[in-house]
Structure formats: C-alpha cells, structure tokens
C-alpha cells in the first residue's frame, strides 16, 4: 500500500519518427495536454483492496481517495485515507499522498508519500487509459492502474525479485466513484 498510491492512469506523449519525405520535429505535449488523459480519475473514490505483507500474510483494506487536478490541470494530486484495515499495526485514518506530473524533459513522474516513505519514479502509458510505474530495488514493485471501467478503476501491484523477469501479484484495489454507488 505504501507504493500503491504512488500514482494513476495517463496518456503518454512521444516524439514523432522522422521520415525521409517530411522531417518531423519532436512533438512533446504540454503538461496540461498530457495530463488530460487522467481527467476521468477526478473525483472522490471508495476502494476495496488487499495486499501481501512481507511475511506472506494477506490483509484487506478500504480507502477513500480524492483525485484532483491542480495548477490548471498540469498536476494531479491523489490523497488516500484508510477507513478500515485488517492489518494488525495499521490504524484507520492513516493515508498516503501522491502527485502525478508530466515534465516535457522527463516525461511522466509519480511521487508518493506514505508512512514515512517517499517514492519518485517515472511513469508510462501502456495502453489507452492504462498507467504504470515501477519502484526499482532488490524487490521491485510495479503498479498498473486501468481506468477503462465505466464507474471506476482497478489497480494491481506486482513484485519481482529477479530484476523484472517475472512478476507476482502483491496488491489490488477496485475503486468506485462515490457518486456512482
């Protein structure tokens, strides 16, 4: 869960390939244009989820999430607040805070703050309405948010201990827009 709210779905911009018939300049979208792809995530969401603790125990949780565009849509903030958890040492009311940006020179960035941890990693769009970010390390964590469901979005977290060759599920959230429930 620490790294889980470390991000959400976006649209990637990229450089156009150059062709012999028409030289093309790199087309980098403005931050506002790049961030428009997550506009469907704006709102207040209720999410039920699960995660695997380091000892292998599976715990469940319910979170309230508020996702808002800021600075004219150039930044999205994600605030998660735990409402209920089966994790023994976690307290309801604890939460996380994340920021997604698009920087023309660096692309998408996902930053998250939770329980004293901080993550700042690149993000990428892997398909329409699908955003992914990976936290590298001895145990790498990869999170993918799919916002293609009409009334909500799904997030899956995976872990890899072999440098990203194989991934095992370690986290999942199904979020519903509160207004749609």
mmCIF file with all atom_site columns, C-alpha atoms in Angstrom:
data_model
loop_
_atom_site.group_PDB
_atom_site.id
_atom_site.type_symbol
_atom_site.label_atom_id
_atom_site.label_alt_id
_atom_site.label_comp_id
_atom_site.label_asym_id
_atom_site.label_entity_id
_atom_site.label_seq_id
_atom_site.pdbx_PDB_ins_code
_atom_site.Cartn_x
_atom_site.Cartn_y
_atom_site.Cartn_z
_atom_site.occupancy
_atom_site.B_iso_or_equiv
_atom_site.pdbx_formal_charge
_atom_site.auth_seq_id
_atom_site.auth_comp_id
_atom_site.auth_asym_id
_atom_site.auth_atom_id
_atom_site.pdbx_PDB_model_num
ATOM 1   C CA . UNK A 1 1   ? 0.000   0.000   0.000   1.00 0.00 ? 1   UNK A CA 1
ATOM 2   C CA . UNK A 1 2   ? 2.960   2.313   0.616   1.00 0.00 ? 2   UNK A CA 1
ATOM 3   C CA . UNK A 1 3   ? 3.890   2.412   -3.005  1.00 0.00 ? 3   UNK A CA 1
ATOM 4   C CA . UNK A 1 4   ? 0.333   1.819   -4.167  1.00 0.00 ? 4   UNK A CA 1
ATOM 5   C CA . UNK A 1 5   ? -0.824  5.375   -4.066  1.00 0.00 ? 5   UNK A CA 1
ATOM 6   C CA . UNK A 1 6   ? 2.363   6.398   -5.606  1.00 0.00 ? 6   UNK A CA 1
ATOM 7   C CA . UNK A 1 7   ? 0.184   7.014   -8.887  1.00 0.00 ? 7   UNK A CA 1
ATOM 8   C CA . UNK A 1 8   ? -2.744  6.544   -11.686 1.00 0.00 ? 8   UNK A CA 1
ATOM 9   C CA . UNK A 1 9   ? -3.792  6.462   -15.485 1.00 0.00 ? 9   UNK A CA 1
ATOM 10  C CA . UNK A 1 10  ? -2.334  8.883   -18.053 1.00 0.00 ? 10  UNK A CA 1
ATOM 11  C CA . UNK A 1 11  ? -1.699  9.410   -21.743 1.00 0.00 ? 11  UNK A CA 1
ATOM 12  C CA . UNK A 1 12  ? 1.886   9.443   -22.935 1.00 0.00 ? 12  UNK A CA 1
ATOM 13  C CA . UNK A 1 13  ? 3.297   11.799  -25.468 1.00 0.00 ? 13  UNK A CA 1
ATOM 14  C CA . UNK A 1 14  ? 6.246   10.914  -27.548 1.00 0.00 ? 14  UNK A CA 1
ATOM 15  C CA . UNK A 1 15  ? 8.478   12.091  -30.289 1.00 0.00 ? 15  UNK A CA 1
ATOM 16  C CA . UNK A 1 16  ? 7.344   11.519  -33.844 1.00 0.00 ? 16  UNK A CA 1
ATOM 17  C CA . UNK A 1 17  ? 9.574   9.435   -36.029 1.00 0.00 ? 17  UNK A CA 1
ATOM 18  C CA . UNK A 1 18  ? 11.385  11.312  -38.747 1.00 0.00 ? 18  UNK A CA 1
ATOM 19  C CA . UNK A 1 19  ? 10.616  10.297  -42.312 1.00 0.00 ? 19  UNK A CA 1
ATOM 20  C CA . UNK A 1 20  ? 12.522  10.986  -45.496 1.00 0.00 ? 20  UNK A CA 1
ATOM 21  C CA . UNK A 1 21  ? 9.552   12.769  -47.063 1.00 0.00 ? 21  UNK A CA 1
ATOM 22  C CA . UNK A 1 22  ? 8.851   15.121  -44.188 1.00 0.00 ? 22  UNK A CA 1
ATOM 23  C CA . UNK A 1 23  ? 11.295  15.921  -41.431 1.00 0.00 ? 23  UNK A CA 1
ATOM 24  C CA . UNK A 1 24  ? 9.422   15.978  -38.157 1.00 0.00 ? 24  UNK A CA 1
ATOM 25  C CA . UNK A 1 25  ? 10.313  17.839  -35.018 1.00 0.00 ? 25  UNK A CA 1
ATOM 26  C CA . UNK A 1 26  ? 9.805   16.144  -31.681 1.00 0.00 ? 26  UNK A CA 1
ATOM 27  C CA . UNK A 1 27  ? 6.237   16.681  -30.559 1.00 0.00 ? 27  UNK A CA 1
ATOM 28  C CA . UNK A 1 28  ? 6.119   16.952  -26.801 1.00 0.00 ? 28  UNK A CA 1
ATOM 29  C CA . UNK A 1 29  ? 2.703   17.717  -25.371 1.00 0.00 ? 29  UNK A CA 1
ATOM 30  C CA . UNK A 1 30  ? 2.227   20.452  -22.822 1.00 0.00 ? 30  UNK A CA 1
ATOM 31  C CA . UNK A 1 31  ? 1.819   19.188  -19.248 1.00 0.00 ? 31  UNK A CA 1
ATOM 32  C CA . UNK A 1 32  ? -1.873  20.120  -19.370 1.00 0.00 ? 32  UNK A CA 1
ATOM 33  C CA . UNK A 1 33  ? -2.423  18.187  -22.603 1.00 0.00 ? 33  UNK A CA 1
ATOM 34  C CA . UNK A 1 34  ? -0.520  15.137  -21.354 1.00 0.00 ? 34  UNK A CA 1
ATOM 35  C CA . UNK A 1 35  ? -2.407  15.149  -18.049 1.00 0.00 ? 35  UNK A CA 1
ATOM 36  C CA . UNK A 1 36  ? -5.802  15.384  -19.760 1.00 0.00 ? 36  UNK A CA 1
ATOM 37  C CA . UNK A 1 37  ? -5.658  11.613  -20.138 1.00 0.00 ? 37  UNK A CA 1
ATOM 38  C CA . UNK A 1 38  ? -6.348  11.146  -16.419 1.00 0.00 ? 38  UNK A CA 1
ATOM 39  C CA . UNK A 1 39  ? -9.296  13.510  -16.295 1.00 0.00 ? 39  UNK A CA 1
ATOM 40  C CA . UNK A 1 40  ? -11.588 10.506  -15.822 1.00 0.00 ? 40  UNK A CA 1
ATOM 41  C CA . UNK A 1 41  ? -9.976  9.908   -12.446 1.00 0.00 ? 41  UNK A CA 1
ATOM 42  C CA . UNK A 1 42  ? -11.037 13.238  -10.998 1.00 0.00 ? 42  UNK A CA 1
ATOM 43  C CA . UNK A 1 43  ? -13.339 12.822  -8.057  1.00 0.00 ? 43  UNK A CA 1
ATOM 44  C CA . UNK A 1 44  ? -13.848 11.030  -4.802  1.00 0.00 ? 44  UNK A CA 1
ATOM 45  C CA . UNK A 1 45  ? -13.474 7.262   -4.827  1.00 0.00 ? 45  UNK A CA 1
ATOM 46  C CA . UNK A 1 46  ? -14.089 4.387   -2.439  1.00 0.00 ? 46  UNK A CA 1
ATOM 47  C CA . UNK A 1 47  ? -11.721 1.486   -2.957  1.00 0.00 ? 47  UNK A CA 1
ATOM 48  C CA . UNK A 1 48  ? -11.618 -2.001  -1.502  1.00 0.00 ? 48  UNK A CA 1
ATOM 49  C CA . UNK A 1 49  ? -8.263  -3.675  -1.699  1.00 0.00 ? 49  UNK A CA 1
ATOM 50  C CA . UNK A 1 50  ? -5.802  -6.240  -0.461  1.00 0.00 ? 50  UNK A CA 1
ATOM 51  C CA . UNK A 1 51  ? -2.060  -6.544  -0.143  1.00 0.00 ? 51  UNK A CA 1
ATOM 52  C CA . UNK A 1 52  ? 0.501   -9.161  0.804   1.00 0.00 ? 52  UNK A CA 1
ATOM 53  C CA . UNK A 1 53  ? 2.689   -8.302  3.799   1.00 0.00 ? 53  UNK A CA 1
ATOM 54  C CA . UNK A 1 54  ? 6.421   -9.197  3.825   1.00 0.00 ? 54  UNK A CA 1
ATOM 55  C CA . UNK A 1 55  ? 5.609   -12.263 5.954   1.00 0.00 ? 55  UNK A CA 1
ATOM 56  C CA . UNK A 1 56  ? 3.200   -13.503 3.263   1.00 0.00 ? 56  UNK A CA 1
ATOM 57  C CA . UNK A 1 57  ? 0.004   -12.679 5.154   1.00 0.00 ? 57  UNK A CA 1
ATOM 58  C CA . UNK A 1 58  ? -2.810  -11.167 3.058   1.00 0.00 ? 58  UNK A CA 1
ATOM 59  C CA . UNK A 1 59  ? -4.588  -8.148  4.564   1.00 0.00 ? 59  UNK A CA 1
ATOM 60  C CA . UNK A 1 60  ? -7.583  -6.193  3.293   1.00 0.00 ? 60  UNK A CA 1
ATOM 61  C CA . UNK A 1 61  ? -8.428  -2.508  3.443   1.00 0.00 ? 61  UNK A CA 1
ATOM 62  C CA . UNK A 1 62  ? -10.942 0.111   2.411   1.00 0.00 ? 62  UNK A CA 1
ATOM 63  C CA . UNK A 1 63  ? -9.686  3.515   1.322   1.00 0.00 ? 63  UNK A CA 1
ATOM 64  C CA . UNK A 1 64  ? -11.233 6.860   0.464   1.00 0.00 ? 64  UNK A CA 1
ATOM 65  C CA . UNK A 1 65  ? -9.330  8.541   -2.361  1.00 0.00 ? 65  UNK A CA 1
ATOM 66  C CA . UNK A 1 66  ? -9.602  12.080  -3.647  1.00 0.00 ? 66  UNK A CA 1
ATOM 67  C CA . UNK A 1 67  ? -8.013  12.823  -7.017  1.00 0.00 ? 67  UNK A CA 1
ATOM 68  C CA . UNK A 1 68  ? -7.847  16.439  -8.139  1.00 0.00 ? 68  UNK A CA 1
ATOM 69  C CA . UNK A 1 69  ? -6.168  18.388  -10.911 1.00 0.00 ? 69  UNK A CA 1
ATOM 70  C CA . UNK A 1 70  ? -4.142  21.365  -9.682  1.00 0.00 ? 70  UNK A CA 1
ATOM 71  C CA . UNK A 1 71  ? -2.210  24.208  -11.330 1.00 0.00 ? 71  UNK A CA 1
ATOM 72  C CA . UNK A 1 72  ? -4.562  24.413  -14.295 1.00 0.00 ? 72  UNK A CA 1
ATOM 73  C CA . UNK A 1 73  ? -4.509  20.642  -14.810 1.00 0.00 ? 73  UNK A CA 1
ATOM 74  C CA . UNK A 1 74  ? -0.704  20.355  -15.015 1.00 0.00 ? 74  UNK A CA 1
ATOM 75  C CA . UNK A 1 75  ? -0.537  18.349  -11.768 1.00 0.00 ? 75  UNK A CA 1
ATOM 76  C CA . UNK A 1 76  ? -2.829  15.728  -10.287 1.00 0.00 ? 76  UNK A CA 1
ATOM 77  C CA . UNK A 1 77  ? -2.901  15.083  -6.553  1.00 0.00 ? 77  UNK A CA 1
ATOM 78  C CA . UNK A 1 78  ? -4.019  11.799  -5.034  1.00 0.00 ? 78  UNK A CA 1
ATOM 79  C CA . UNK A 1 79  ? -4.945  11.636  -1.384  1.00 0.00 ? 79  UNK A CA 1
ATOM 80  C CA . UNK A 1 80  ? -5.765  8.289   0.172   1.00 0.00 ? 80  UNK A CA 1
ATOM 81  C CA . UNK A 1 81  ? -7.218  7.813   3.625   1.00 0.00 ? 81  UNK A CA 1
ATOM 82  C CA . UNK A 1 82  ? -7.556  4.404   5.242   1.00 0.00 ? 82  UNK A CA 1
ATOM 83  C CA . UNK A 1 83  ? -11.069 3.768   6.542   1.00 0.00 ? 83  UNK A CA 1
ATOM 84  C CA . UNK A 1 84  ? -10.718 0.150   7.564   1.00 0.00 ? 84  UNK A CA 1
ATOM 85  C CA . UNK A 1 85  ? -7.925  -2.417  7.511   1.00 0.00 ? 85  UNK A CA 1
ATOM 86  C CA . UNK A 1 86  ? -7.244  -5.954  8.663   1.00 0.00 ? 86  UNK A CA 1
ATOM 87  C CA . UNK A 1 87  ? -3.530  -5.150  9.023   1.00 0.00 ? 87  UNK A CA 1
ATOM 88  C CA . UNK A 1 88  ? -2.559  -5.525  12.694  1.00 0.00 ? 88  UNK A CA 1
ATOM 89  C CA . UNK A 1 89  ? -0.320  -2.441  13.043  1.00 0.00 ? 89  UNK A CA 1
ATOM 90  C CA . UNK A 1 90  ? -2.140  -0.025  10.717  1.00 0.00 ? 90  UNK A CA 1
ATOM 91  C CA . UNK A 1 91  ? -4.558  2.494   12.088  1.00 0.00 ? 91  UNK A CA 1
ATOM 92  C CA . UNK A 1 92  ? -7.665  3.669   10.268  1.00 0.00 ? 92  UNK A CA 1
ATOM 93  C CA . UNK A 1 93  ? -7.203  7.284   9.296   1.00 0.00 ? 93  UNK A CA 1
ATOM 94  C CA . UNK A 1 94  ? -3.641  6.803   8.100   1.00 0.00 ? 94  UNK A CA 1
ATOM 95  C CA . UNK A 1 95  ? -3.097  7.521   4.483   1.00 0.00 ? 95  UNK A CA 1
ATOM 96  C CA . UNK A 1 96  ? -0.949  8.437   1.566   1.00 0.00 ? 96  UNK A CA 1
ATOM 97  C CA . UNK A 1 97  ? -0.433  11.383  -0.733  1.00 0.00 ? 97  UNK A CA 1
ATOM 98  C CA . UNK A 1 98  ? 0.686   11.233  -4.332  1.00 0.00 ? 98  UNK A CA 1
ATOM 99  C CA . UNK A 1 99  ? 1.430   13.625  -7.163  1.00 0.00 ? 99  UNK A CA 1
ATOM 100 C CA . UNK A 1 100 ? 1.489   12.859  -10.880 1.00 0.00 ? 100 UNK A CA 1
ATOM 101 C CA . UNK A 1 101 ? 3.125   15.313  -13.245 1.00 0.00 ? 101 UNK A CA 1
ATOM 102 C CA . UNK A 1 102 ? 4.271   15.465  -16.820 1.00 0.00 ? 102 UNK A CA 1
ATOM 103 C CA . UNK A 1 103 ? 7.581   17.200  -17.363 1.00 0.00 ? 103 UNK A CA 1
ATOM 104 C CA . UNK A 1 104 ? 8.445   17.796  -21.043 1.00 0.00 ? 104 UNK A CA 1
ATOM 105 C CA . UNK A 1 105 ? 12.125  16.949  -20.475 1.00 0.00 ? 105 UNK A CA 1
ATOM 106 C CA . UNK A 1 106 ? 11.488  13.856  -18.301 1.00 0.00 ? 106 UNK A CA 1
ATOM 107 C CA . UNK A 1 107 ? 8.001   12.584  -19.149 1.00 0.00 ? 107 UNK A CA 1
ATOM 108 C CA . UNK A 1 108 ? 5.544   11.401  -16.527 1.00 0.00 ? 108 UNK A CA 1
ATOM 109 C CA . UNK A 1 109 ? 6.606   11.295  -12.870 1.00 0.00 ? 109 UNK A CA 1
ATOM 110 C CA . UNK A 1 110 ? 4.881   9.646   -9.959  1.00 0.00 ? 110 UNK A CA 1
ATOM 111 C CA . UNK A 1 111 ? 5.687   10.780  -6.444  1.00 0.00 ? 111 UNK A CA 1
ATOM 112 C CA . UNK A 1 112 ? 4.169   9.292   -3.324  1.00 0.00 ? 112 UNK A CA 1
ATOM 113 C CA . UNK A 1 113 ? 4.446   9.842   0.384   1.00 0.00 ? 113 UNK A CA 1
ATOM 114 C CA . UNK A 1 114 ? 3.165   7.264   2.896   1.00 0.00 ? 114 UNK A CA 1
ATOM 115 C CA . UNK A 1 115 ? 4.128   6.115   6.383   1.00 0.00 ? 115 UNK A CA 1
ATOM 116 C CA . UNK A 1 116 ? 7.425   7.971   6.237   1.00 0.00 ? 116 UNK A CA 1
ATOM 117 C CA . UNK A 1 117 ? 8.368   6.598   2.819   1.00 0.00 ? 117 UNK A CA 1
ATOM 118 C CA . UNK A 1 118 ? 8.896   8.659   -0.341  1.00 0.00 ? 118 UNK A CA 1
ATOM 119 C CA . UNK A 1 119 ? 8.972   7.449   -3.931  1.00 0.00 ? 119 UNK A CA 1
ATOM 120 C CA . UNK A 1 120 ? 9.813   9.442   -7.073  1.00 0.00 ? 120 UNK A CA 1
ATOM 121 C CA . UNK A 1 121 ? 9.766   7.300   -10.223 1.00 0.00 ? 121 UNK A CA 1
ATOM 122 C CA . UNK A 1 122 ? 8.985   7.608   -13.927 1.00 0.00 ? 122 UNK A CA 1
ATOM 123 C CA . UNK A 1 123 ? 5.551   6.615   -15.176 1.00 0.00 ? 123 UNK A CA 1
ATOM 124 C CA . UNK A 1 124 ? 4.401   5.356   -18.549 1.00 0.00 ? 124 UNK A CA 1
ATOM 125 C CA . UNK A 1 125 ? 1.235   4.767   -20.515 1.00 0.00 ? 125 UNK A CA 1
ATOM 126 C CA . UNK A 1 126 ? 0.978   1.157   -21.629 1.00 0.00 ? 126 UNK A CA 1
ATOM 127 C CA . UNK A 1 127 ? -2.367  1.449   -23.435 1.00 0.00 ? 127 UNK A CA 1
ATOM 128 C CA . UNK A 1 128 ? -5.495  3.602   -23.592 1.00 0.00 ? 128 UNK A CA 1
ATOM 129 C CA . UNK A 1 129 ? -6.409  4.560   -20.019 1.00 0.00 ? 129 UNK A CA 1
ATOM 130 C CA . UNK A 1 130 ? -3.620  2.433   -18.510 1.00 0.00 ? 130 UNK A CA 1
ATOM 131 C CA . UNK A 1 131 ? -0.800  3.996   -16.482 1.00 0.00 ? 131 UNK A CA 1
ATOM 132 C CA . UNK A 1 132 ? 2.120   2.121   -14.903 1.00 0.00 ? 132 UNK A CA 1
ATOM 133 C CA . UNK A 1 133 ? 5.037   2.965   -12.652 1.00 0.00 ? 133 UNK A CA 1
ATOM 134 C CA . UNK A 1 134 ? 7.784   0.782   -11.202 1.00 0.00 ? 134 UNK A CA 1
ATOM 135 C CA . UNK A 1 135 ? 9.737   1.181   -7.987  1.00 0.00 ? 135 UNK A CA 1
ATOM 136 C CA . UNK A 1 136 ? 13.151  -0.457  -8.552  1.00 0.00 ? 136 UNK A CA 1
ATOM 137 C CA . UNK A 1 137 ? 15.053  -2.330  -5.873  1.00 0.00 ? 137 UNK A CA 1
ATOM 138 C CA . UNK A 1 138 ? 16.113  -5.772  -4.676  1.00 0.00 ? 138 UNK A CA 1
ATOM 139 C CA . UNK A 1 139 ? 12.379  -6.384  -4.633  1.00 0.00 ? 139 UNK A CA 1
ATOM 140 C CA . UNK A 1 140 ? 10.936  -4.257  -7.434  1.00 0.00 ? 140 UNK A CA 1
ATOM 141 C CA . UNK A 1 141 ? 7.332   -3.137  -7.240  1.00 0.00 ? 141 UNK A CA 1
ATOM 142 C CA . UNK A 1 142 ? 5.206   -2.418  -10.315 1.00 0.00 ? 142 UNK A CA 1
ATOM 143 C CA . UNK A 1 143 ? 1.775   -0.784  -10.198 1.00 0.00 ? 143 UNK A CA 1
ATOM 144 C CA . UNK A 1 144 ? -0.700  -0.574  -13.054 1.00 0.00 ? 144 UNK A CA 1
ATOM 145 C CA . UNK A 1 145 ? -3.926  1.435   -12.984 1.00 0.00 ? 145 UNK A CA 1
ATOM 146 C CA . UNK A 1 146 ? -6.582  0.696   -15.588 1.00 0.00 ? 146 UNK A CA 1
ATOM 147 C CA . UNK A 1 147 ? -9.239  3.405   -15.807 1.00 0.00 ? 147 UNK A CA 1
ATOM 148 C CA . UNK A 1 148 ? -11.293 1.847   -18.585 1.00 0.00 ? 148 UNK A CA 1
ATOM 149 C CA . UNK A 1 149 ? -14.175 0.695   -16.366 1.00 0.00 ? 149 UNK A CA 1
ATOM 150 C CA . UNK A 1 150 ? -17.216 2.987   -16.663 1.00 0.00 ? 150 UNK A CA 1
ATOM 151 C CA . UNK A 1 151 ? -17.800 3.561   -12.934 1.00 0.00 ? 151 UNK A CA 1
ATOM 152 C CA . UNK A 1 152 ? -14.296 3.151   -11.577 1.00 0.00 ? 152 UNK A CA 1
ATOM 153 C CA . UNK A 1 153 ? -10.783 1.916   -11.976 1.00 0.00 ? 153 UNK A CA 1
ATOM 154 C CA . UNK A 1 154 ? -8.661  -1.063  -10.980 1.00 0.00 ? 154 UNK A CA 1
ATOM 155 C CA . UNK A 1 155 ? -5.102  -1.092  -9.717  1.00 0.00 ? 155 UNK A CA 1
ATOM 156 C CA . UNK A 1 156 ? -2.822  -4.100  -9.485  1.00 0.00 ? 156 UNK A CA 1
ATOM 157 C CA . UNK A 1 157 ? 0.543   -4.197  -7.746  1.00 0.00 ? 157 UNK A CA 1
ATOM 158 C CA . UNK A 1 158 ? 3.171   -6.796  -8.505  1.00 0.00 ? 158 UNK A CA 1
ATOM 159 C CA . UNK A 1 159 ? 6.587   -7.637  -7.106  1.00 0.00 ? 159 UNK A CA 1
ATOM 160 C CA . UNK A 1 160 ? 9.691   -9.069  -8.734  1.00 0.00 ? 160 UNK A CA 1
ATOM 161 C CA . UNK A 1 161 ? 12.782  -10.496 -7.081  1.00 0.00 ? 161 UNK A CA 1
ATOM 162 C CA . UNK A 1 162 ? 14.569  -11.371 -10.338 1.00 0.00 ? 162 UNK A CA 1
ATOM 163 C CA . UNK A 1 163 ? 15.110  -7.961  -11.921 1.00 0.00 ? 163 UNK A CA 1
ATOM 164 C CA . UNK A 1 164 ? 11.700  -7.809  -13.578 1.00 0.00 ? 164 UNK A CA 1
ATOM 165 C CA . UNK A 1 165 ? 11.792  -11.133 -15.428 1.00 0.00 ? 165 UNK A CA 1
ATOM 166 C CA . UNK A 1 166 ? 8.769   -12.434 -13.516 1.00 0.00 ? 166 UNK A CA 1
ATOM 167 C CA . UNK A 1 167 ? 6.085   -10.586 -11.552 1.00 0.00 ? 167 UNK A CA 1
ATOM 168 C CA . UNK A 1 168 ? 3.817   -11.899 -8.778  1.00 0.00 ? 168 UNK A CA 1
ATOM 169 C CA . UNK A 1 169 ? 0.585   -10.157 -7.671  1.00 0.00 ? 169 UNK A CA 1
ATOM 170 C CA . UNK A 1 170 ? 1.024   -8.423  -4.306  1.00 0.00 ? 170 UNK A CA 1
ATOM 171 C CA . UNK A 1 171 ? -1.646  -5.699  -4.209  1.00 0.00 ? 171 UNK A CA 1
ATOM 172 C CA . UNK A 1 172 ? -5.034  -4.925  -5.694  1.00 0.00 ? 172 UNK A CA 1
ATOM 173 C CA . UNK A 1 173 ? -7.684  -2.199  -5.465  1.00 0.00 ? 173 UNK A CA 1
ATOM 174 C CA . UNK A 1 174 ? -11.085 -1.843  -7.077  1.00 0.00 ? 174 UNK A CA 1
ATOM 175 C CA . UNK A 1 175 ? -12.299 1.760   -6.809  1.00 0.00 ? 175 UNK A CA 1
ATOM 176 C CA . UNK A 1 176 ? -15.829 3.052   -7.407  1.00 0.00 ? 176 UNK A CA 1
ATOM 177 C CA . UNK A 1 177 ? -16.808 6.676   -7.846  1.00 0.00 ? 177 UNK A CA 1
ATOM 178 C CA . UNK A 1 178 ? -18.830 7.536   -4.754  1.00 0.00 ? 178 UNK A CA 1
ATOM 179 C CA . UNK A 1 179 ? -21.462 9.308   -6.836  1.00 0.00 ? 179 UNK A CA 1
ATOM 180 C CA . UNK A 1 180 ? -21.955 6.100   -8.881  1.00 0.00 ? 180 UNK A CA 1
ATOM 181 C CA . UNK A 1 181 ? -22.649 3.849   -5.883  1.00 0.00 ? 181 UNK A CA 1
#
